[in-house]
Structure formats: C-alpha cells, structure tokens
Short mmCIF file of C-alpha atoms and ligand atoms in Angstrom, two decimals:
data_model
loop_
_atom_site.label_atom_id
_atom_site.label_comp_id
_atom_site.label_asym_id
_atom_site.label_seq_id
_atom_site.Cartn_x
_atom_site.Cartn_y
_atom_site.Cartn_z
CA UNK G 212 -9.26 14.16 -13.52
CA UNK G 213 -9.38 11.60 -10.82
CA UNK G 214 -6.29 12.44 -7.73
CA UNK G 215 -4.65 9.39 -6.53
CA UNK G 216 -2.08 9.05 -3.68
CA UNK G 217 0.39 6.46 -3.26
CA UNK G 218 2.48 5.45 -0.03
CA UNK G 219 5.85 4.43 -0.62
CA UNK G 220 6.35 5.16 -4.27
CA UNK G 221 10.14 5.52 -4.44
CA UNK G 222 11.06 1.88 -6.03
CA UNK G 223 8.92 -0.92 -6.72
CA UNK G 224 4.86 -1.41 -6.68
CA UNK G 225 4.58 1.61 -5.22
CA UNK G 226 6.59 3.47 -8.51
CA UNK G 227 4.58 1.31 -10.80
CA UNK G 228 1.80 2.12 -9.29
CA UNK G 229 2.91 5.91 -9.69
CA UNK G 230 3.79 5.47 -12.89
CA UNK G 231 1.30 3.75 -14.49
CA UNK G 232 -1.39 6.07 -13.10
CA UNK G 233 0.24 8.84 -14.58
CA UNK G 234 0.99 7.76 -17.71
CA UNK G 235 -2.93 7.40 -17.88
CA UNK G 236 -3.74 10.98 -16.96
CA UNK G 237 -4.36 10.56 -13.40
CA UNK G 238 -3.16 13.32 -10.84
CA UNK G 239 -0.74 11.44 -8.96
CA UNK G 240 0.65 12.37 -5.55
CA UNK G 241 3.90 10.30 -5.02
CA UNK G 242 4.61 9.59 -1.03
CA UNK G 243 8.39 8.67 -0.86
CA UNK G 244 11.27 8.78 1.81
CA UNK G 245 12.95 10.61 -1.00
CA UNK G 246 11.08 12.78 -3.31
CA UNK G 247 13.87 14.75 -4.70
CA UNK G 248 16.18 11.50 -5.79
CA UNK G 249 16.10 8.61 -7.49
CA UNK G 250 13.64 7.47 -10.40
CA UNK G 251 10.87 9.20 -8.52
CA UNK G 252 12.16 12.64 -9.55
CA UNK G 253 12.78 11.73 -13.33
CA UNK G 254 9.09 10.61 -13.38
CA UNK G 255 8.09 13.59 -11.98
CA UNK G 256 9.88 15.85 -14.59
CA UNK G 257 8.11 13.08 -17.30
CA UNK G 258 4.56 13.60 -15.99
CA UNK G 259 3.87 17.11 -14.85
CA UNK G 260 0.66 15.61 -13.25
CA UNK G 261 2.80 13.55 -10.90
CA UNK G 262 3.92 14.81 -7.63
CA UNK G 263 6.15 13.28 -5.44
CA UNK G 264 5.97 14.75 -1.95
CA UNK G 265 7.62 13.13 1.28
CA UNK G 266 6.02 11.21 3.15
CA UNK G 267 7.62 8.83 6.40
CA UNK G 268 4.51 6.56 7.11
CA UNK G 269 5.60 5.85 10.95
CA UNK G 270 6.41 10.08 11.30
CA UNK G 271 3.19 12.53 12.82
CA UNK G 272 5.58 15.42 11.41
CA UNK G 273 6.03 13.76 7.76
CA UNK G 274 2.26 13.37 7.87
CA UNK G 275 1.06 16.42 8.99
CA UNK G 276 3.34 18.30 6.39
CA UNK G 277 2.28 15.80 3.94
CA UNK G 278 -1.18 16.67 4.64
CA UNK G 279 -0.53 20.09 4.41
CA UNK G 280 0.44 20.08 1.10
CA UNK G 281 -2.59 17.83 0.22
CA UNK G 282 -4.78 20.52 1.14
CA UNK G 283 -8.26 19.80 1.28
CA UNK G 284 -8.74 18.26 -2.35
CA UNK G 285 -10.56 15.19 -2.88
CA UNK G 286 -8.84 12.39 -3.23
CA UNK G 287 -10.53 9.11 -5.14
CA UNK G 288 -8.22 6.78 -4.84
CA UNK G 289 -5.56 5.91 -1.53
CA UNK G 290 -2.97 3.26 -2.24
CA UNK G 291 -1.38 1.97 0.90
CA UNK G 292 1.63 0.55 -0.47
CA UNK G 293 4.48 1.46 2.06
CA UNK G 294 6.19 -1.76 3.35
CA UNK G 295 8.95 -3.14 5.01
CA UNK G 296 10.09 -7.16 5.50
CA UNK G 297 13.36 -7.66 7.29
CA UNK G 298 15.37 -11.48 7.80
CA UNK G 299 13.27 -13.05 5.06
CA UNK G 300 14.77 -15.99 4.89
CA UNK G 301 16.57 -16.32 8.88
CA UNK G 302 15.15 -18.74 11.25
CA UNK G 303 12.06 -16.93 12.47
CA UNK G 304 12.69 -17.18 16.30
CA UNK G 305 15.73 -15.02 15.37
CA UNK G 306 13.76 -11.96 14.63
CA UNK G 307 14.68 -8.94 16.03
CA UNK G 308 12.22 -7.03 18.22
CA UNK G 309 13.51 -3.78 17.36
CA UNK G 310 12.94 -4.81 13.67
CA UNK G 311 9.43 -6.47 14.23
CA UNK G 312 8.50 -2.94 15.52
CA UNK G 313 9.50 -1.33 12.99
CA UNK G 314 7.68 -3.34 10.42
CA UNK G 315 4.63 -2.57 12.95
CA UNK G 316 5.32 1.02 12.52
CA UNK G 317 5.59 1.18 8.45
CA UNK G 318 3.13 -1.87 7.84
CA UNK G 319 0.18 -1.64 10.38
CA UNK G 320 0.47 2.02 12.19
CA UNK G 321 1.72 3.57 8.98
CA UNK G 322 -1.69 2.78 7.26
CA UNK G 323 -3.70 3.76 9.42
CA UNK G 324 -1.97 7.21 9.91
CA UNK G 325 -2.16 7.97 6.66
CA UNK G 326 -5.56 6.87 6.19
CA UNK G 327 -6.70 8.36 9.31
CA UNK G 328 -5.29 11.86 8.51
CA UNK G 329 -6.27 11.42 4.12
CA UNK G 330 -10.09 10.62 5.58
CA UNK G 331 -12.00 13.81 4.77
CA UNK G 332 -10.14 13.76 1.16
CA UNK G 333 -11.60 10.20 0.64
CA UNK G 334 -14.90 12.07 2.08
CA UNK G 335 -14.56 14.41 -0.63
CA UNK G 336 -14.38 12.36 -3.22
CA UNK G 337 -18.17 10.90 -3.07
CA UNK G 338 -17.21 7.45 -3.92
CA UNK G 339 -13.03 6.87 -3.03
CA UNK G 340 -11.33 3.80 -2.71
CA UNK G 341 -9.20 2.96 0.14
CA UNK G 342 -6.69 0.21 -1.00
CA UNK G 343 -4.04 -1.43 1.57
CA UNK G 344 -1.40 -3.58 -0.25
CA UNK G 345 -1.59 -6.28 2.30
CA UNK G 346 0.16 -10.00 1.64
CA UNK G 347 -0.97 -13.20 1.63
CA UNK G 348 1.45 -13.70 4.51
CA UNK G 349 -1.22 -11.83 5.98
CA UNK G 350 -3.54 -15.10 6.04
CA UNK G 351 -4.06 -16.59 9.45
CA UNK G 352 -5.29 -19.37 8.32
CA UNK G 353 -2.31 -19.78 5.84
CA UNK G 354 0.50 -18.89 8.12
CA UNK G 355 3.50 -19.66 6.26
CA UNK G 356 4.75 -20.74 9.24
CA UNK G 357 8.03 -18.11 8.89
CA UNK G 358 8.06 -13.98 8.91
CA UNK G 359 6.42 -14.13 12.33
CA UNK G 360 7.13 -10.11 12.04
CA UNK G 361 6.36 -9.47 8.52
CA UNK G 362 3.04 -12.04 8.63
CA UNK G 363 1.91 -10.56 11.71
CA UNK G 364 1.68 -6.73 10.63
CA UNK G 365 0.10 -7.93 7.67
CA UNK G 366 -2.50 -9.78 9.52
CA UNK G 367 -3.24 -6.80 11.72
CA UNK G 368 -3.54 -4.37 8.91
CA UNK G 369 -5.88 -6.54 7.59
CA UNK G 370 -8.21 -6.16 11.21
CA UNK G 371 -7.64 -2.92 11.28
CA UNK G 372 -9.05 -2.29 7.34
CA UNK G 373 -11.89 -4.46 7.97
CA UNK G 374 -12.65 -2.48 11.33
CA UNK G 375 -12.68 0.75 9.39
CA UNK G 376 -14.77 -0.74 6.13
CA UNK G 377 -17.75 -1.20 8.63
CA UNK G 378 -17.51 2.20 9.41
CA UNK G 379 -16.22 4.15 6.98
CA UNK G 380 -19.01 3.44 4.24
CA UNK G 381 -21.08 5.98 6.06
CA UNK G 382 -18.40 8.58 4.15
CA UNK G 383 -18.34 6.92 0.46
CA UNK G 384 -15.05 4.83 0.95
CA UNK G 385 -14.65 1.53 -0.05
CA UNK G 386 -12.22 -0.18 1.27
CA UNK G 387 -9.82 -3.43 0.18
CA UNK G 388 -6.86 -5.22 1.44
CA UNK G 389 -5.13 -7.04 -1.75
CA UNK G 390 -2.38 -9.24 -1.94
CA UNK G 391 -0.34 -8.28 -5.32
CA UNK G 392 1.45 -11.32 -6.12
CA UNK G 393 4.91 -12.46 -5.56
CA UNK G 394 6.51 -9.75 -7.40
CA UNK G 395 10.35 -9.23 -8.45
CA UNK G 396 11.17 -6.05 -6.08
CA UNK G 397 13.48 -5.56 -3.25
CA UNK G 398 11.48 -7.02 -1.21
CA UNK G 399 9.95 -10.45 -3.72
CA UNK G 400 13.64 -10.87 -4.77
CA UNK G 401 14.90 -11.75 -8.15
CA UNK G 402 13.02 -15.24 -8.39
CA UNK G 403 9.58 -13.90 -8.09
CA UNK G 404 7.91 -14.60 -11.05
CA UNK G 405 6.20 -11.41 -12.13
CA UNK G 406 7.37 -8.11 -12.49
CA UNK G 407 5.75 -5.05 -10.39
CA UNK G 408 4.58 -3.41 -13.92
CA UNK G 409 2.86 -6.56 -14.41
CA UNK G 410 1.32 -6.89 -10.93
CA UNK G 411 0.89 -3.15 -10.57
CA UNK G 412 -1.58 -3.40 -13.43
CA UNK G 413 -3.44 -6.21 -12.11
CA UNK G 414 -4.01 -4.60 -8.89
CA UNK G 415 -5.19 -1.57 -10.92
CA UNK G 416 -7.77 -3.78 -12.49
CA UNK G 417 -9.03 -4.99 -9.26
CA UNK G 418 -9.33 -1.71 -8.20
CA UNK G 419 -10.94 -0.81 -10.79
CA UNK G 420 -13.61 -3.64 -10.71
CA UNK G 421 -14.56 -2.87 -7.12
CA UNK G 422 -17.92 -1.41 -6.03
CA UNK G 423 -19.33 -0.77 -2.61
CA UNK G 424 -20.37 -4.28 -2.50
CA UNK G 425 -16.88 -5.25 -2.09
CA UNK G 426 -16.51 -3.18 0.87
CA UNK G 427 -13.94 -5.02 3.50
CA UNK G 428 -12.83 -7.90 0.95
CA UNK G 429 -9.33 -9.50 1.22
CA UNK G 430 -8.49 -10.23 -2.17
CA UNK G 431 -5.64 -11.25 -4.37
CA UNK G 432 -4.67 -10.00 -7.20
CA UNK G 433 -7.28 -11.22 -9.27
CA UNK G 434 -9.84 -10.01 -7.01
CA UNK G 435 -10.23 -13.79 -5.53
CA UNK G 436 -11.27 -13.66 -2.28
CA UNK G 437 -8.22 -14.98 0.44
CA UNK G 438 -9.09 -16.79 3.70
CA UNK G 439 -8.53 -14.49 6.59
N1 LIG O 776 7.14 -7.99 -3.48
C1 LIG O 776 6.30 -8.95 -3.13
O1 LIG O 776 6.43 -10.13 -3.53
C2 LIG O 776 5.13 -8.63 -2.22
C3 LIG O 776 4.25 -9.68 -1.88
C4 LIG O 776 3.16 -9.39 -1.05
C5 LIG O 776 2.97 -8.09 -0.60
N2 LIG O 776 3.83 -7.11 -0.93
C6 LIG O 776 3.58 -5.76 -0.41
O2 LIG O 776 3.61 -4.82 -1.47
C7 LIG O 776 4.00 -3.54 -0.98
C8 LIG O 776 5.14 -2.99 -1.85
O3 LIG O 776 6.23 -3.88 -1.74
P1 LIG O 776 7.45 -3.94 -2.78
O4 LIG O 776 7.64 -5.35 -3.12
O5 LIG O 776 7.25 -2.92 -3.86
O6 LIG O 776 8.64 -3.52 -1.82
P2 LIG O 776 9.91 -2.58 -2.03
O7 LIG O 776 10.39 -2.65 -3.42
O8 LIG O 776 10.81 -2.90 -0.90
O9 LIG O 776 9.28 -1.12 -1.83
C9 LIG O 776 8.76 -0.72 -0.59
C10 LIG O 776 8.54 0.78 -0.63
O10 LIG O 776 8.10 1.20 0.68
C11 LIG O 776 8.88 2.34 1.04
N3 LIG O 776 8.96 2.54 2.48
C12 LIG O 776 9.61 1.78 3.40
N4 LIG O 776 9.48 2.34 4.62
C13 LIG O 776 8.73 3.47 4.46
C14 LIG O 776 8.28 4.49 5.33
N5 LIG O 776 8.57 4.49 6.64
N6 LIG O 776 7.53 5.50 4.81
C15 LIG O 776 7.25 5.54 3.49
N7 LIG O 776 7.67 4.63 2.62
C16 LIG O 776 8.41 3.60 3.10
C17 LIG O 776 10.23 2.09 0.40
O11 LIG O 776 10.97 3.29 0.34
P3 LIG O 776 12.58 3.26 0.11
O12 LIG O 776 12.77 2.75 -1.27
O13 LIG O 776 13.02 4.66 0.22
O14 LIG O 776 13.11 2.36 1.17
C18 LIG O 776 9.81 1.56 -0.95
O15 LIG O 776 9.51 2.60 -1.84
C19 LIG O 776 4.40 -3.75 0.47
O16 LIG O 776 3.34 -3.36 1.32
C20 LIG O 776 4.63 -5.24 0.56
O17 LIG O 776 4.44 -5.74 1.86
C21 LIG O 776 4.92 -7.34 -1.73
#
C-alpha cells in the first residue's frame, strides 16, 4: 500500500486530493490547520486509511510534531498543496507587505519545510515523488502582470524545486512543480471552470505518468511543459 501525504488538505485540491487517494486504497496522511473539524474529519471516519494530522506549513513546532507522528515510514508520494493568495483582484501596488510575507511563508518556505523535514521518508521509499502545486502565475515569462505577491512565491517555489531536483535524485525522488488548472475553490472563485475533483484527478494522472526523466519539469496539468 503506497503512503501519500498531502499539505493543506482541509478544503479544496488539497481534500480532493485526500480524498480521491483514499477512496483508491492509498494510506493517506491529511496535513490540515484543522484536523479535528470540518469535512476533513468526516473523511477520516469514511476511510480508516486516511489520517488527518495538523500540520501549519510556516510553524517549526507544527512540523516537528507532524514529523513525529510520521515516524520514519516511507513515504512515496509528497503533495505540496498548501497555499495562500490574498487581494486577488486589488490594484497590485496595493499589496500588503505583511500579507506578501505571509504568502512567502505558506507558499515558498512552507514547501520547503516540509519537504526538507519529509526527505528521508521520500528516501525510504526507493522511487517517491515530490510534487509542489505551483501556478502558472508562477511563469516569469508569463507574468500576469497582477498578484505581484501571489506570482512571486510561486515563481520562487518553482527555483527552489528545481534547485532540489538536481540534487535530490541522488535519494530516488523525483520531483515536479504543476500548475492544476483554474479550479473552482476558495481561492479560483466560483467562475473557474473546473472543479477541484476534476483537476485533482488530472494532476493525479500526471503524477502518475512521471518517471525520473521528468525530474525538475514545470508542467501543467496535462503534463505540458510551462515556460519558466
Ligand atoms: N484554485 C486555483 O485556481 C489554483 C490555480 C493555480 C494554483 N493553485 C494552487 O493550488 C493549491 C491549492 O489551492 P486551492 O485552490 O485548493 O485553495 P484553497 O481552497 O484556498 O485551499 C488552500 C488550502 O491550503 C491550506 N492552508 C493555508 N495556509 C496553510 C498553512 N499555513 N498550513 C497548512 N495549510 C494551509 C488551507 O487551509 P484552511 O482551509 O484551513 O485555510 C486550505 O486547505 C495552492 O497551492 C494554490 O496556489 C490553485
């Protein structure tokens, strides 16, 4: 049975993701702010191989007691999926610094605490897959010209992912950045045009396509290659 973990897994991709990897027989460890309320919990009662433990992305202590309760089982598959995006639609000069850090915390720092401290699971695994949920907001080369906050902490999640693929290879973990689609959650808003089932389970089948050859890639959800 394959273990998969998934960062912010309270509402949206992240509970689709949850979901629909536990509906087909994965162990699932759910990361959420709130493990205890909310649809997470029914799910959990559903599937007794889903877990939903806390986990703050931007919190040492959430990790490290996170971690703990990981233990040192192998993990095959590590969803990055936590996100924030504040003042989509405000004049983007009008961002708010204390927000834009933030957004640095959960979106850039966040994955690369929880990768950092999930490493020797990956390890453990043989062949994992290390998957950030990045945005193609996260395209330099097709700013959106908005978001400077938002675009920017997708951008440098994106360096940092690429910085680790040449490196972390040597340990069996592949590693992909992939842009889900405009998706109808909290964050896509209601005129998005798919639904995060939908785009949860195309992300699942890029996932699943992916070998080591695809070590690094920026990808949509299609597996189509986006320009950094
Ligand atoms: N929706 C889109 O159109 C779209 C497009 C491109 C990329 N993405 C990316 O897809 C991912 C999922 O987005 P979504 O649309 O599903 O957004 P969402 O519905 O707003 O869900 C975001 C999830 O992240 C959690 N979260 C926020 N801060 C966290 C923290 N500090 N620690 C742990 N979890 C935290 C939220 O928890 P709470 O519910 O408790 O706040 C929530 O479960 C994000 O990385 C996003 O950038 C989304």
């Amino acid at each position: 049975m394959r273990t998969i973990i998934i960062t912010g897994a309270d509402m949206g991709l992240g509970f689709a993701f949850a979901e629909q990897y536990a509906e087909e027989g994965a162990r699932v460890i759910a990361g959420c702010l709130n493990p205890s309320g909310g649809e997470i919990a029914r799910l959990a009662k559903k599937y007794p191989n889903l877990t939903a433990l806390k986990l703050d992305v931007t919190s040492d202590s959430s990790m490290a007691a996170f971690k703990d309760k990981v233990g040192d089982q192998a993990v095959d598959i590590l969803i990055n999926n936590a996100g924030v995006h504040y003042r989509k639609w405000s004049v983007p000069e009008e961002v708010v610094f204390a927000d834009w850090e933030h957004t640095l915390q959960v979106n850039t720092i966040g994955p690369a605490r929880v990768s950092f401290a999930l490493r020797a699971n990956l390890a453990k695994a043989g062949a994992a897959r290390l998957v950030t949920i990045s945005s193609d907001w996260g395209s330099v080369t097709n700013h959106p010209g908005t978001a400077y906050d938002y675009c920017s902490s997708k951008a440098a999640v994106n360096s940092l992912m690429r910085g680790m693929a040449t490196r972390w290879h040597e340990d069996g973990i592949t590693i992909l950045m992939v842009h889900p689609g405009w998706t109808r959650t909290s964050m896509g808003g209601d005129n998005a045009p798919s639904t995060p089932e939908e785009n949860a389970r195309s992300v699942r089948k890029v996932i699943e396509s992916m070998t080591t050859i695809d070590n690094g890639r920026y990808v949509d959800n299609a597996g189509i290659d986006l320009p950094w």
